[in-house]
XYZ file of C-alpha atoms in Angstrom:
373
model
C 269.594 87.647 -22.674
C 269.614 91.141 -24.602
C 270.517 90.991 -28.374
C 274.070 91.191 -29.549
C 274.806 94.844 -30.800
C 274.843 94.590 -34.788
C 272.794 91.490 -34.999
C 269.394 92.256 -35.535
C 266.889 90.653 -32.882
C 264.572 89.061 -35.522
C 263.899 85.305 -35.888
C 266.457 85.283 -38.623
C 269.102 87.936 -39.127
C 268.672 89.634 -42.229
C 271.034 88.574 -44.965
C 269.110 89.252 -48.019
C 266.430 91.474 -49.666
C 264.662 92.060 -52.725
C 266.422 94.169 -55.507
C 266.458 94.900 -59.352
C 270.097 93.924 -60.468
C 272.127 93.536 -63.810
C 274.566 90.723 -64.066
C 276.135 92.188 -67.272
C 275.655 95.325 -69.679
C 273.077 95.686 -72.279
C 269.660 96.457 -73.161
C 266.511 96.286 -70.993
C 266.694 92.297 -70.835
C 269.800 92.553 -68.535
C 267.345 93.699 -65.621
C 266.824 90.946 -63.131
C 264.476 90.885 -60.040
C 265.912 88.908 -57.201
C 265.020 88.457 -53.323
C 268.555 87.246 -52.587
C 270.311 90.452 -53.010
C 272.996 90.863 -50.121
C 272.026 93.123 -47.373
C 273.954 96.335 -47.300
C 276.761 96.401 -44.368
C 277.824 99.679 -42.627
C 281.381 99.660 -43.523
C 282.259 102.979 -42.466
C 281.293 104.923 -38.948
C 279.748 107.770 -41.102
C 277.316 105.587 -42.819
C 273.431 105.110 -42.782
C 271.286 102.124 -43.864
C 267.935 103.679 -45.340
C 264.861 101.786 -46.030
C 263.830 102.903 -49.457
C 260.093 103.901 -49.821
C 260.586 105.323 -53.041
C 263.209 105.761 -55.925
C 263.347 107.382 -59.406
C 264.956 106.917 -62.847
C 267.517 109.263 -64.546
C 269.417 109.316 -67.673
C 272.382 107.965 -66.129
C 270.592 104.676 -65.254
C 270.060 103.805 -68.684
C 273.574 104.727 -69.438
C 274.656 102.646 -66.605
C 272.592 99.440 -67.611
C 274.181 99.729 -71.043
C 277.827 100.003 -69.461
C 278.654 103.627 -70.285
C 281.404 104.924 -68.014
C 282.254 101.365 -66.413
C 285.902 102.316 -66.602
C 285.750 105.190 -64.670
C 282.922 103.723 -62.121
C 284.991 100.647 -61.624
C 288.057 102.756 -60.726
C 286.415 104.562 -58.352
C 284.560 101.313 -56.921
C 287.948 99.531 -56.483
C 291.102 102.053 -56.867
C 293.650 99.410 -55.971
C 291.966 96.826 -58.265
C 291.859 94.225 -55.616
C 288.772 92.537 -56.743
C 288.684 90.196 -59.522
C 287.258 91.372 -63.060
C 283.327 91.786 -63.040
C 282.944 92.247 -59.342
C 280.777 95.320 -59.911
C 278.043 92.765 -60.756
C 275.311 92.118 -59.622
C 274.871 95.939 -59.627
C 271.663 97.652 -58.398
C 270.832 100.906 -60.452
C 268.789 103.735 -59.188
C 270.450 106.789 -57.691
C 267.503 108.759 -56.132
C 265.958 107.363 -52.674
C 263.367 108.810 -50.319
C 263.055 106.447 -47.135
C 263.495 106.059 -43.590
C 266.850 105.740 -41.650
C 267.271 102.046 -40.202
C 270.698 102.035 -38.807
C 273.621 104.505 -38.113
C 277.451 103.999 -38.029
C 278.937 105.074 -34.792
C 279.972 108.506 -35.830
C 276.632 109.653 -37.314
C 275.232 112.284 -34.798
C 273.034 114.117 -37.006
C 270.460 111.234 -38.127
C 268.918 108.569 -36.213
C 266.577 105.575 -36.719
C 263.178 106.548 -37.855
C 264.116 109.892 -39.545
C 262.653 110.560 -43.053
C 265.698 111.346 -45.301
C 266.251 111.782 -49.118
C 269.476 111.613 -51.060
C 271.031 110.731 -54.206
C 273.509 108.012 -54.298
C 276.687 108.333 -56.260
C 276.946 106.284 -59.355
C 279.987 104.079 -58.142
C 277.860 102.750 -55.051
C 275.025 100.085 -55.118
C 271.932 101.829 -56.233
C 268.447 102.368 -54.772
C 266.061 99.986 -56.811
C 266.305 97.805 -53.675
C 264.656 97.414 -50.310
C 267.528 98.896 -48.471
C 270.694 101.263 -49.500
C 273.484 102.421 -47.610
C 274.880 106.039 -47.944
C 277.372 108.298 -46.224
C 275.734 110.509 -43.616
C 277.340 113.551 -45.731
C 275.253 112.495 -48.915
C 271.751 112.414 -46.835
C 269.505 115.166 -45.881
C 266.112 115.337 -44.240
C 263.381 114.890 -46.571
C 261.351 118.062 -47.298
C 258.350 117.966 -44.815
C 255.350 118.972 -47.615
C 256.587 115.999 -49.849
C 255.533 112.461 -50.122
C 258.266 109.922 -50.466
C 257.233 109.532 -54.236
C 257.407 112.936 -54.697
C 260.678 113.557 -52.674
C 262.376 110.651 -54.618
C 261.974 112.610 -57.992
C 264.338 115.414 -56.914
C 267.604 114.733 -55.452
C 269.575 113.596 -58.408
C 268.262 116.100 -60.688
C 268.310 118.952 -58.023
C 271.809 118.342 -57.353
C 272.960 118.175 -60.997
C 271.133 121.443 -61.422
C 272.567 122.985 -58.325
C 276.069 122.191 -59.196
C 275.647 123.356 -62.785
C 273.737 126.476 -61.677
C 275.428 127.653 -58.392
C 278.677 125.815 -57.946
C 280.018 125.813 -61.677
C 277.823 128.933 -63.145
C 278.053 130.937 -59.926
C 274.693 132.057 -59.601
C 272.660 132.332 -56.168
C 269.902 134.025 -54.605
C 271.802 137.571 -54.241
C 272.978 137.674 -57.812
C 270.378 136.348 -59.876
C 267.697 138.868 -59.880
C 266.934 140.297 -63.523
C 269.529 138.074 -65.295
C 268.476 136.504 -68.491
C 268.806 132.791 -68.246
C 268.457 130.195 -71.153
C 267.798 126.473 -70.497
C 268.106 123.951 -73.491
C 266.084 120.809 -72.738
C 263.930 122.539 -69.900
C 261.180 119.711 -69.847
C 263.375 117.024 -68.676
C 264.182 116.145 -64.947
C 267.218 118.739 -64.533
C 265.475 121.119 -66.625
C 262.414 121.382 -64.764
C 264.237 122.178 -61.518
C 266.693 124.221 -63.051
C 263.593 126.543 -64.256
C 262.342 126.754 -60.974
C 265.655 126.954 -59.231
C 266.732 130.230 -61.001
C 263.156 131.776 -60.956
C 263.077 131.330 -57.422
C 266.297 133.541 -57.444
C 264.565 136.137 -59.541
C 265.828 135.550 -62.977
C 264.092 135.852 -66.358
C 263.837 132.475 -67.830
C 263.690 131.258 -71.457
C 263.042 127.590 -71.375
C 263.476 125.535 -74.909
C 261.364 122.349 -75.122
C 258.789 120.773 -77.662
C 255.642 122.375 -77.902
C 253.390 120.023 -75.658
C 255.346 120.885 -72.776
C 254.929 124.686 -72.836
C 252.096 124.802 -70.510
C 254.310 122.783 -68.026
C 256.853 125.342 -68.576
C 254.647 128.445 -68.122
C 253.275 126.766 -64.978
C 256.794 126.300 -63.446
C 257.385 130.107 -64.185
C 259.204 130.476 -67.397
C 258.904 133.914 -69.071
C 259.309 132.625 -72.679
C 259.033 129.249 -73.915
C 260.502 128.386 -77.464
C 259.499 125.183 -79.304
C 262.416 123.864 -80.667
C 260.319 121.983 -83.408
C 258.796 124.843 -84.948
C 261.353 126.208 -87.214
C 264.903 126.909 -86.736
C 265.795 127.199 -83.207
C 269.085 129.122 -83.644
C 267.239 131.675 -85.707
C 264.386 132.014 -82.928
C 266.789 132.452 -80.271
C 268.708 134.945 -82.336
C 265.810 137.402 -82.369
C 265.866 137.586 -78.419
C 268.006 139.922 -76.431
C 271.482 138.125 -75.500
C 271.793 136.024 -72.131
C 273.616 136.236 -69.364
C 273.636 132.482 -68.478
C 272.939 129.168 -70.690
C 272.270 125.763 -69.207
C 272.582 123.077 -71.917
C 271.066 119.608 -71.152
C 271.095 118.804 -74.861
C 274.710 119.058 -76.258
C 275.635 117.881 -79.500
C 275.535 120.801 -82.421
C 273.923 123.003 -79.931
C 277.234 124.157 -78.559
C 278.515 125.440 -82.154
C 275.959 128.320 -82.088
C 274.743 128.841 -78.530
C 277.690 130.558 -77.077
C 276.901 133.283 -79.520
C 273.793 134.242 -77.643
C 275.742 135.296 -74.745
C 276.470 138.718 -73.641
C 280.082 139.339 -74.319
C 282.744 140.658 -71.824
C 280.212 140.641 -69.010
C 280.971 137.400 -67.177
C 278.329 135.524 -69.011
C 278.631 131.671 -68.782
C 277.554 128.753 -70.895
C 277.279 125.645 -68.782
C 276.699 121.991 -70.470
C 275.949 118.942 -68.579
C 276.490 116.936 -71.774
C 280.347 116.001 -71.459
C 282.281 113.351 -72.872
C 284.052 112.670 -69.743
C 282.888 108.978 -68.978
C 282.945 107.941 -72.859
C 286.581 109.182 -73.254
C 287.622 106.896 -70.384
C 285.769 103.836 -71.940
C 287.098 104.545 -74.957
C 290.861 105.526 -74.404
C 291.516 104.057 -71.013
C 291.794 105.979 -67.806
C 294.757 108.062 -67.993
C 294.590 108.959 -71.703
C 290.739 109.549 -71.264
C 291.577 112.264 -68.698
C 294.238 113.832 -70.468
C 291.817 114.014 -73.622
C 288.773 115.355 -71.709
C 291.328 117.969 -69.983
C 292.613 118.916 -73.458
C 289.086 119.314 -74.837
C 287.546 121.493 -72.063
C 290.785 123.636 -71.952
C 290.989 124.270 -75.611
C 287.091 125.217 -75.551
C 287.591 127.397 -72.368
C 290.370 129.367 -73.794
C 288.784 129.492 -77.252
C 285.751 131.285 -75.808
C 287.462 133.280 -73.128
C 289.041 135.090 -76.228
C 285.355 135.703 -77.342
C 284.544 137.268 -74.170
C 282.401 134.370 -72.468
C 282.926 131.465 -70.078
C 282.408 127.981 -71.151
C 282.311 125.457 -68.372
C 281.425 121.715 -67.599
C 279.204 120.493 -64.855
C 278.418 117.137 -63.049
C 276.424 115.756 -60.521
C 277.760 116.163 -57.225
C 276.585 114.019 -54.270
C 275.658 116.501 -51.097
C 273.661 116.476 -48.299
C 274.279 120.171 -47.646
C 273.083 121.244 -50.948
C 269.844 119.081 -50.321
C 269.201 120.754 -47.327
C 269.170 124.127 -49.123
C 266.817 122.319 -51.889
C 264.531 121.075 -49.002
C 264.303 124.692 -47.623
C 263.183 125.840 -51.125
C 260.827 122.909 -51.591
C 259.235 123.463 -48.206
C 259.070 127.231 -48.887
C 256.744 126.415 -52.106
C 259.522 127.719 -54.640
C 260.383 124.086 -56.084
C 257.787 121.446 -56.562
C 258.313 118.037 -58.199
C 257.584 117.375 -61.710
C 256.377 113.707 -61.907
C 255.388 112.077 -65.296
C 254.589 108.823 -64.137
C 254.776 106.684 -60.920
C 255.635 102.637 -61.325
C 255.450 100.047 -58.760
C 258.403 98.008 -57.602
C 257.409 95.047 -60.060
C 257.439 97.438 -62.802
C 261.074 98.633 -62.846
C 261.636 97.320 -66.533
C 258.469 99.224 -67.769
C 259.774 102.345 -65.961
C 263.235 101.984 -67.974
C 261.488 101.474 -71.343
C 259.705 104.647 -70.566
C 262.393 106.581 -69.740
C 264.163 105.158 -72.920
C 261.267 106.478 -75.028
C 262.367 109.897 -74.189
C 260.275 113.088 -74.094
C 259.622 112.828 -70.388
C 257.638 115.507 -68.792
C 259.473 115.599 -65.606
C 260.391 112.347 -63.803
C 259.769 108.651 -63.852
C 259.430 107.373 -59.958
C 259.291 103.868 -58.600
C 257.270 103.442 -55.646
C 259.050 100.775 -53.965
C 257.345 99.985 -50.721
C 253.631 99.320 -51.729
C 253.143 95.642 -52.376
C 252.044 95.633 -55.970
C-alpha cells in the first residue's frame, strides 16, 4: 500500500536528528552535541523544512548563548505564556542556512522539495546548527546560483541586517545613492563587509573604518577611503574629511557622541546604528518598562538630533525572503561577494564560537554541516 501522507516511507520514521543545543545560558561550555534533537514539524501551511548544508555564526549567536534578549525572545516564542518556565530549552542556535527544501506545507507554492534555498531564521525560532530546520516560506529565497552552500550561508543574516539599515531605515537605494558620501564604522565584520559592497554597488563613495590589517580587504571590496581606527584619534582623522550623507554604525558605544557631527546638516543626512539597547532593556526592566525606556531613548535622541538638522535611526535584522531575492540578484550579477574568514566542520561548532568570541573577524565564520567530519 502507498505510504500515508505525512509519514516518511523510510524503514524508521525520522523522529530525531543531530543538533548543537544549549540547555541553559552561559559561556561556551553550555554547547552540547546531541543526536536526539526533535525532528522539526511543519505546524503552519506556509512552512518548509530545509536540510541544512551550511550555516554561519553571527554575534547574535554569542549573545543568545549568554542569554541576552531572553525576555523579549521568550515573549515572542510564547506570547500567551502557555508553556512552563525554561520551555525554550533545548535551544538550537544559528541563524543562517543554505540548503535544500525537503518538505513543504500545503500553502507553499513558490518552493518544492529539492530546491536549493537560503534563509535567515529569526532568533525566536529554533536555529540552523542542526541537520534540518523549519522556516516560513516568506523567510526563504532561492540561493544565488553562483555560490556554493558554504559561501551562501555566510550572507543572509548580515545581508538582511545591512539591507534593513541601509535601505528600509536609511532610505538609500540604487536610484538615489549615486555620489553620496557614506561612512561605515566597523566595516570588516559580517554586516560591514556586506554594507560596503551594497552601497558601492549603488554608486556611493564609501569610507570604511576598520583596523589596519583589514585595509587590503576593504579596498578589494571597493571602499574609496580606508581609515585605521588604531592609528591615532579616529574622531580627529574623520573630521579632516568632507561631511557625510549617511553613516552606518556597527560599533556603538562612545562613537555616537561625536559621529553625528560628521553628517551634512539640514540635507536629509542620516545616522543609522545597529547597536541598540532594546533587548538589554527588556532583560533588565521587564517587557513593558523595557519597551517604554527604549521608546523614550530613541525618541529623545531623534528629537535632539532633528534640532541639529540630522536624522538618527535604529535598525534591526528583519527576516525577509523578498529582500533575499534582491540580494541574490546582486550576488549573481557579481556586485556582492561573500567574505569568509574561516570554515569549520559540524563537529567543530564550539571552536567556531570561540573564534567568533575572539573578535577581529575578517568577514564570516561558517559551519559546513553536511560533510561528515
